[in-house]
Coordinates of C-alpha atoms and ligand atoms in Angstrom, one line a residue:
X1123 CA 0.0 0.0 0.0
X1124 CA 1.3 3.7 -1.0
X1125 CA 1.2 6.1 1.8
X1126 CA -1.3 7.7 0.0
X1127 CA -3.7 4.6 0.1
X1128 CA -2.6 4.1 3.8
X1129 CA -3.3 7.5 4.3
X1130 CA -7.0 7.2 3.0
X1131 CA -8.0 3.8 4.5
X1132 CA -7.2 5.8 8.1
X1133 CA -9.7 8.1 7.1
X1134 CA -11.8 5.9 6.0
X1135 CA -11.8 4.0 9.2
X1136 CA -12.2 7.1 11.4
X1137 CA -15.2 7.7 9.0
X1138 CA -16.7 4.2 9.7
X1139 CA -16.0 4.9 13.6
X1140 CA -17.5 8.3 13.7
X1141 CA -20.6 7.3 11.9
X1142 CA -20.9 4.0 14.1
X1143 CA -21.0 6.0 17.5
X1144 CA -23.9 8.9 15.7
X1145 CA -27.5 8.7 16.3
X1146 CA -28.2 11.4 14.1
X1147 CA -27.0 12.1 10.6
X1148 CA -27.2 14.8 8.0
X1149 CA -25.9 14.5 4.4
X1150 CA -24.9 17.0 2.5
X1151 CA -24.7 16.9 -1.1
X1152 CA -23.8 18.8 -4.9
X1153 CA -23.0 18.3 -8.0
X1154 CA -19.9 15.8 -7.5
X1155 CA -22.6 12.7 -6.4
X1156 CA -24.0 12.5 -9.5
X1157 CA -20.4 13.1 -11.4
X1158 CA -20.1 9.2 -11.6
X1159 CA -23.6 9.0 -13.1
X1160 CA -22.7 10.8 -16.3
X1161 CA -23.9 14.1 -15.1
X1162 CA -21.7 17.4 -15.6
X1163 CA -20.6 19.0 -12.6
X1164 CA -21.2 23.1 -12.6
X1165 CA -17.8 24.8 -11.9
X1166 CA -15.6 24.0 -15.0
X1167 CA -12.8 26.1 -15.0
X1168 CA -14.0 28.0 -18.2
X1169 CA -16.4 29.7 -15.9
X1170 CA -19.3 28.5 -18.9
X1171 CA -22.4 26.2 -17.9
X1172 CA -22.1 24.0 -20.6
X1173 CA -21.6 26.5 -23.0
X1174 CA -23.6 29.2 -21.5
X1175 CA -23.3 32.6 -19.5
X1176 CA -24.9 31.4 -15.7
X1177 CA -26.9 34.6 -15.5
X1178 CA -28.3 33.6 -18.8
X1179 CA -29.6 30.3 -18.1
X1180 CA -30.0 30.4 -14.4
X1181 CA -31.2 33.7 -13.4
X1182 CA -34.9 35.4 -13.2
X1183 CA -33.6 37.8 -15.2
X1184 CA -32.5 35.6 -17.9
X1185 CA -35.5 33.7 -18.3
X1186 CA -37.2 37.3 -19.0
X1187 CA -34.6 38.1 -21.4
X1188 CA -34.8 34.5 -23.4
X1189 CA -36.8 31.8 -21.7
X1190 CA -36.6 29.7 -24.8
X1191 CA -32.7 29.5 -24.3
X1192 CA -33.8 28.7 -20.5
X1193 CA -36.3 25.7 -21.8
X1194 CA -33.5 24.9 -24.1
X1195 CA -31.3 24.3 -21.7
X1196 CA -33.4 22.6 -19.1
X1197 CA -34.5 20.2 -22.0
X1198 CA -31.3 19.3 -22.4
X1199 CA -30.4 18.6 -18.8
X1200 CA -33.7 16.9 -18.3
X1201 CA -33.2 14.4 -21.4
X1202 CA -29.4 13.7 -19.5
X1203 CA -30.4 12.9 -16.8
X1204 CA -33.2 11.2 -18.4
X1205 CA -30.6 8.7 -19.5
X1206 CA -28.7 8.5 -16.0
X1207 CA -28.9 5.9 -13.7
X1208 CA -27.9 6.1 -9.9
X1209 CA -24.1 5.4 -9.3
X1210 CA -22.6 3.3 -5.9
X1211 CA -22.2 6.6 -3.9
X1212 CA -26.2 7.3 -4.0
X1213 CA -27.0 3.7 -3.3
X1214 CA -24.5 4.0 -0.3
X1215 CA -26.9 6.8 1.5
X1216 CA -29.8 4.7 1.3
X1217 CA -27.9 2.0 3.0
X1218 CA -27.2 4.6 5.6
X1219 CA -30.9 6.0 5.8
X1220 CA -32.2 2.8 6.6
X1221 CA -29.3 1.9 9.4
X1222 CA -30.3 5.5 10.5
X1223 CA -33.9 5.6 10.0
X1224 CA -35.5 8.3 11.7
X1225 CA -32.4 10.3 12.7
X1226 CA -31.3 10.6 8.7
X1227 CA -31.8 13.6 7.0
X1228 CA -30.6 14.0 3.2
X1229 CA -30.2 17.5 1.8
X1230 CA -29.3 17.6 -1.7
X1231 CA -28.1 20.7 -3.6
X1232 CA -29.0 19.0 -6.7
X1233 CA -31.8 18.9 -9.5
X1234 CA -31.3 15.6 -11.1
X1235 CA -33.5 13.3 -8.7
X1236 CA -31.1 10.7 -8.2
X1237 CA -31.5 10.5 -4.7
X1238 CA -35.0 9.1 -4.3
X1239 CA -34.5 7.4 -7.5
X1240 CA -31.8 5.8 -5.9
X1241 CA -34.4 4.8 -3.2
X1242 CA -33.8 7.3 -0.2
X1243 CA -36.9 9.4 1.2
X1244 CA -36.2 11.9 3.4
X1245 CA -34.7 13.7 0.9
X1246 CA -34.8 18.0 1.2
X1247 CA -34.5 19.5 -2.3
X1248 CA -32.9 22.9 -1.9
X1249 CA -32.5 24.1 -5.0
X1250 CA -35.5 22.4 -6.9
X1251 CA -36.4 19.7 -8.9
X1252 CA -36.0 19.6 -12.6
X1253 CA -39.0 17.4 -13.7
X1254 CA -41.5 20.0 -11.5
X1255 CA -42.5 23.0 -13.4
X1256 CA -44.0 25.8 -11.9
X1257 CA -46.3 28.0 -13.6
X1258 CA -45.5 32.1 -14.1
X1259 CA -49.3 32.7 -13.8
X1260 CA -51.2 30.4 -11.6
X1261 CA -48.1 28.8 -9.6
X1262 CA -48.9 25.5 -9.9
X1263 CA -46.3 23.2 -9.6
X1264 CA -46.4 20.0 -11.1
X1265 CA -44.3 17.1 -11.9
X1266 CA -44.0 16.6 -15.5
X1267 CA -41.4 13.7 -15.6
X1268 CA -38.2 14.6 -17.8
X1269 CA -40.4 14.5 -21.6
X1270 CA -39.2 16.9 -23.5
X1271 CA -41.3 20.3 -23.0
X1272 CA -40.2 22.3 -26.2
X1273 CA -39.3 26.2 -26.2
X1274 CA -42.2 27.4 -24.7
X1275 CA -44.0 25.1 -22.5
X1276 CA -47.5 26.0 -21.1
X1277 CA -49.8 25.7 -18.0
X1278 CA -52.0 22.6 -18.5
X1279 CA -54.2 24.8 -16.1
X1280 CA -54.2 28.2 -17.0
X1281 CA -51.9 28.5 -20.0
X1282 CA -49.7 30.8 -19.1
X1283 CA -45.9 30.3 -19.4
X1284 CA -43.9 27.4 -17.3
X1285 CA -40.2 27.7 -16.0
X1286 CA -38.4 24.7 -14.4
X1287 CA -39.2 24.8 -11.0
X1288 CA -35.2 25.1 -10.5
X1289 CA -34.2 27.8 -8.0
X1290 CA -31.9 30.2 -9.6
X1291 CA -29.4 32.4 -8.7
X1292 CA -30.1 35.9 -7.1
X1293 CA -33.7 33.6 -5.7
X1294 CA -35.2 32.7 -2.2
X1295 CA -34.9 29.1 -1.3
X1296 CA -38.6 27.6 -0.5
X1297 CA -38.8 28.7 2.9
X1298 CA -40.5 25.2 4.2
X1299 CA -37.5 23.0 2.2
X1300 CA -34.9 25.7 4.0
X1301 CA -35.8 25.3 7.3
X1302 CA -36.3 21.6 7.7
X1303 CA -32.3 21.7 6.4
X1304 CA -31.9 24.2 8.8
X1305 CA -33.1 22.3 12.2
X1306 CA -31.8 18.8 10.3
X1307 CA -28.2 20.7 10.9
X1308 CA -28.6 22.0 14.2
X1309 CA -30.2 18.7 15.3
X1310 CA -27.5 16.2 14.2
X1311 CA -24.4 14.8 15.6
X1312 CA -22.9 14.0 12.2
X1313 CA -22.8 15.9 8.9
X1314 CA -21.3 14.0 6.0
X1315 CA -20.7 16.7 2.8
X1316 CA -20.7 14.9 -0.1
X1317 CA -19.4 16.5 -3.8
X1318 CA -19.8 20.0 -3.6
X1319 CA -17.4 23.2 -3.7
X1320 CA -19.3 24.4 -1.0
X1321 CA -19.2 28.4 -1.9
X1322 CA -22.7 28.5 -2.7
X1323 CA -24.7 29.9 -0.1
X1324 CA -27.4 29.4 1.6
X1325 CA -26.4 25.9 1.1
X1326 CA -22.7 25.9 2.1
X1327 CA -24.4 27.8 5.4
X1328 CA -25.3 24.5 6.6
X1329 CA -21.5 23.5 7.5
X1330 CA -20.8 25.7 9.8
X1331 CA -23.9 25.7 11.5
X1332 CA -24.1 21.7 12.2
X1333 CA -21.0 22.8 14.2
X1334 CA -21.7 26.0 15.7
X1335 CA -24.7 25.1 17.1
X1336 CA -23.9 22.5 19.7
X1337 CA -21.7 21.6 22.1
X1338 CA -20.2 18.9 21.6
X1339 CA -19.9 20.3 18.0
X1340 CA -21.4 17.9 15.0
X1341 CA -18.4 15.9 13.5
X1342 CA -17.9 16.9 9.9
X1343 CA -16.9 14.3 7.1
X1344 CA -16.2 15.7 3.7
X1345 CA -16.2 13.1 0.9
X1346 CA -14.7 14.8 -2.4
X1347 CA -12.6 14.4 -5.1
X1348 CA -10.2 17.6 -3.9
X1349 CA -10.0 19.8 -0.6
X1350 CA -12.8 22.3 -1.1
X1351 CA -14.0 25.7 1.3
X1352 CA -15.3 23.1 3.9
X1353 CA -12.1 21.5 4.2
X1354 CA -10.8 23.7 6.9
X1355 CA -14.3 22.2 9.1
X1356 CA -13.9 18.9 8.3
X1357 CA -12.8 17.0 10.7
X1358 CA -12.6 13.6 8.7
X1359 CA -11.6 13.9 4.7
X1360 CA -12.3 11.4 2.5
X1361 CA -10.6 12.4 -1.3
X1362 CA -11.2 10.4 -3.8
X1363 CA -14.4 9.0 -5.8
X1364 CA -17.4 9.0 -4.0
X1365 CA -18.7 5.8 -5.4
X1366 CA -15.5 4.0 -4.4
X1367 CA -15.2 5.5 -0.8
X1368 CA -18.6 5.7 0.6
X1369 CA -19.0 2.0 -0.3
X1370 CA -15.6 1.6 1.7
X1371 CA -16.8 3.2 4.3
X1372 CA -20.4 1.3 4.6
X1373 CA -18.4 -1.8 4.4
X1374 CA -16.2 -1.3 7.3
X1375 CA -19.8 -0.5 9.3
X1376 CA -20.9 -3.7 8.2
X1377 CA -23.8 -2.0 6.8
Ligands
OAD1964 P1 -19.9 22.2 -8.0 O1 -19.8 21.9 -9.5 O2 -19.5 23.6 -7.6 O3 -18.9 21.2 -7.2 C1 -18.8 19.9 -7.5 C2 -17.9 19.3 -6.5 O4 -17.9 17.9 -6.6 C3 -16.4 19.7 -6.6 O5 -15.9 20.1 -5.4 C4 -15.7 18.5 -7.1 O6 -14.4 18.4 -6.6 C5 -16.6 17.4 -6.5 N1 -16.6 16.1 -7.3 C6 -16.6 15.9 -8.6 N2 -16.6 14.6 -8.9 C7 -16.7 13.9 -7.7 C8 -16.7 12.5 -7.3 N3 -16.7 11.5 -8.2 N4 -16.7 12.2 -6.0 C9 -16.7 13.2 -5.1 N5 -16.6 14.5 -5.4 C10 -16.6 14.9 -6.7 O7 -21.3 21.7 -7.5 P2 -22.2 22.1 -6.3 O8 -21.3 22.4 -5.1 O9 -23.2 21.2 -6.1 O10 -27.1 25.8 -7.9 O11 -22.8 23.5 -6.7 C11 -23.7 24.1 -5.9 C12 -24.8 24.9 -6.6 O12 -24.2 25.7 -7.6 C13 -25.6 24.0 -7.5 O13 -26.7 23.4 -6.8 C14 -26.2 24.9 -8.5 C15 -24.9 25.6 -8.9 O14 -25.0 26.9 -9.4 C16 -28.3 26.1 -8.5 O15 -28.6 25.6 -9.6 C17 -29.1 27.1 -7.8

């Protein structure tokens, strides 16, 4: 074994331990889950979202501008992930949801649905869902699968013009998603962050305050391909492939 291996079954051993001695858990996870699915992550170094401006595919004011470069877009993602199946580190937090069962909350930052696909159920969806709609008139939201929606979908109710039912940048997150997150935090005695950069906020909020709000302070795990802006609060890092290590670490559990 390099010392590099050696170095990252430790951690994954104090991961196992850590989690073996919580009652309750909170997962945290972005874009970096679903990365061995086949789904892009956001932050490529071109500072593009595949190919496009952020503020013009993700932002209130870019859907006013162009929402049929928005439903574009969102078509496109839907039909990926359309074609996507769950990957090992998913199927590994519904291993850990059932050991954990009620005291398991999963927050996800993403869109794609692989979590309850996957089979997990308490999952909070911060930043949407990408087969809801919601409509611009009426508000209705409604779950429309991932068939493709064309350039200018309507309201099967009222008519008027849908948009994904994604929350975008410079947006509120749904208060009554954002505050179960918020007490699952404060309430647990192990957070496990899970592929994301963590500079997004409200979301990235959620680190610090697992830790900040207790004494004796929640234990941290980070599980990610590089040291991120959570590193510095983790107290247990797991760096490498989430699909290989959370596996690891279920197996040393025995769960
Ligand atoms: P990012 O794209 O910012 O970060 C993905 C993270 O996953 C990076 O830190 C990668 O190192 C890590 N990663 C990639 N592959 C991995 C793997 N196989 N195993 C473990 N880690 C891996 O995505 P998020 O942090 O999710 O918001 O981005 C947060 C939010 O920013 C998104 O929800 C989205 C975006 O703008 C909205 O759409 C509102």
């Amino acid at each position: 074994m390099s010392v590099v291996d050696e170095e990252q079954e430790k951690e994954v051993a104090r991961a196992a331990a850590a989690l073996s001695g919580a009652t309750r858990v909170a997962v945290l996870t972005g874009a970096g889950i679903s990365a061995e699915s086949g789904i892009p992550t956001f932050r490529a170094s071109d500072g593009l979202w595949e190919g496009h401006r952020i503020e013009d595919v993700a932002t209130p004011r870019g859907y006013r501008r162009n929402p049929g470069l928005v439903w574009k877009f969102y078509n496109a993602r839907r039909a990926n992930v359309a074609t996507v199946k769950p990957n090992p580190a998913h199927e590994a937090l519904v291993r850990l949801e059932k050991h954990f069962a009620p005291g398991f909350t999963l927050i996800t930052q993403n869109v794609d649905g692989l979590h309850r696909t996957a089979g997990s159920r308490n999952v909070l969806e911060l930043h949407g869902n990408l087969a809801r709609t919601r409509c611009t008139g009426c508000q209705e939201i409604r779950n429309r699968g991932l068939e493709p929606l064309g350039d200018d979908p309507r309201c099967l109710t009222c008519g008027e013009a849908l948009r994904p039912d994604i929350v975008w940048f410079e947006e509120q997150l749904p208060p009554h998603v954002w505050d179960k997150a918020v007490d699952a935090a404060m309430a647990c005695d192990l957070l496990l962050v899970v592929g994301t950069s963590a500079v997004v906020f409200p979301a990235a909020g959620l680190i610090p305050l697992a830790q900040e709000s207790k004494t004796p302070p929640a234990t941290i795990i980070e599980c990610n391909l590089t040291q991120t802006n959570a590193s510095g609060l983790a107290d247990i890092g797991l760096y490498g492939r989430a699909g290989e290590l959370l596996p690891r670490v279920l197996k040393h559990m025995g769960v």
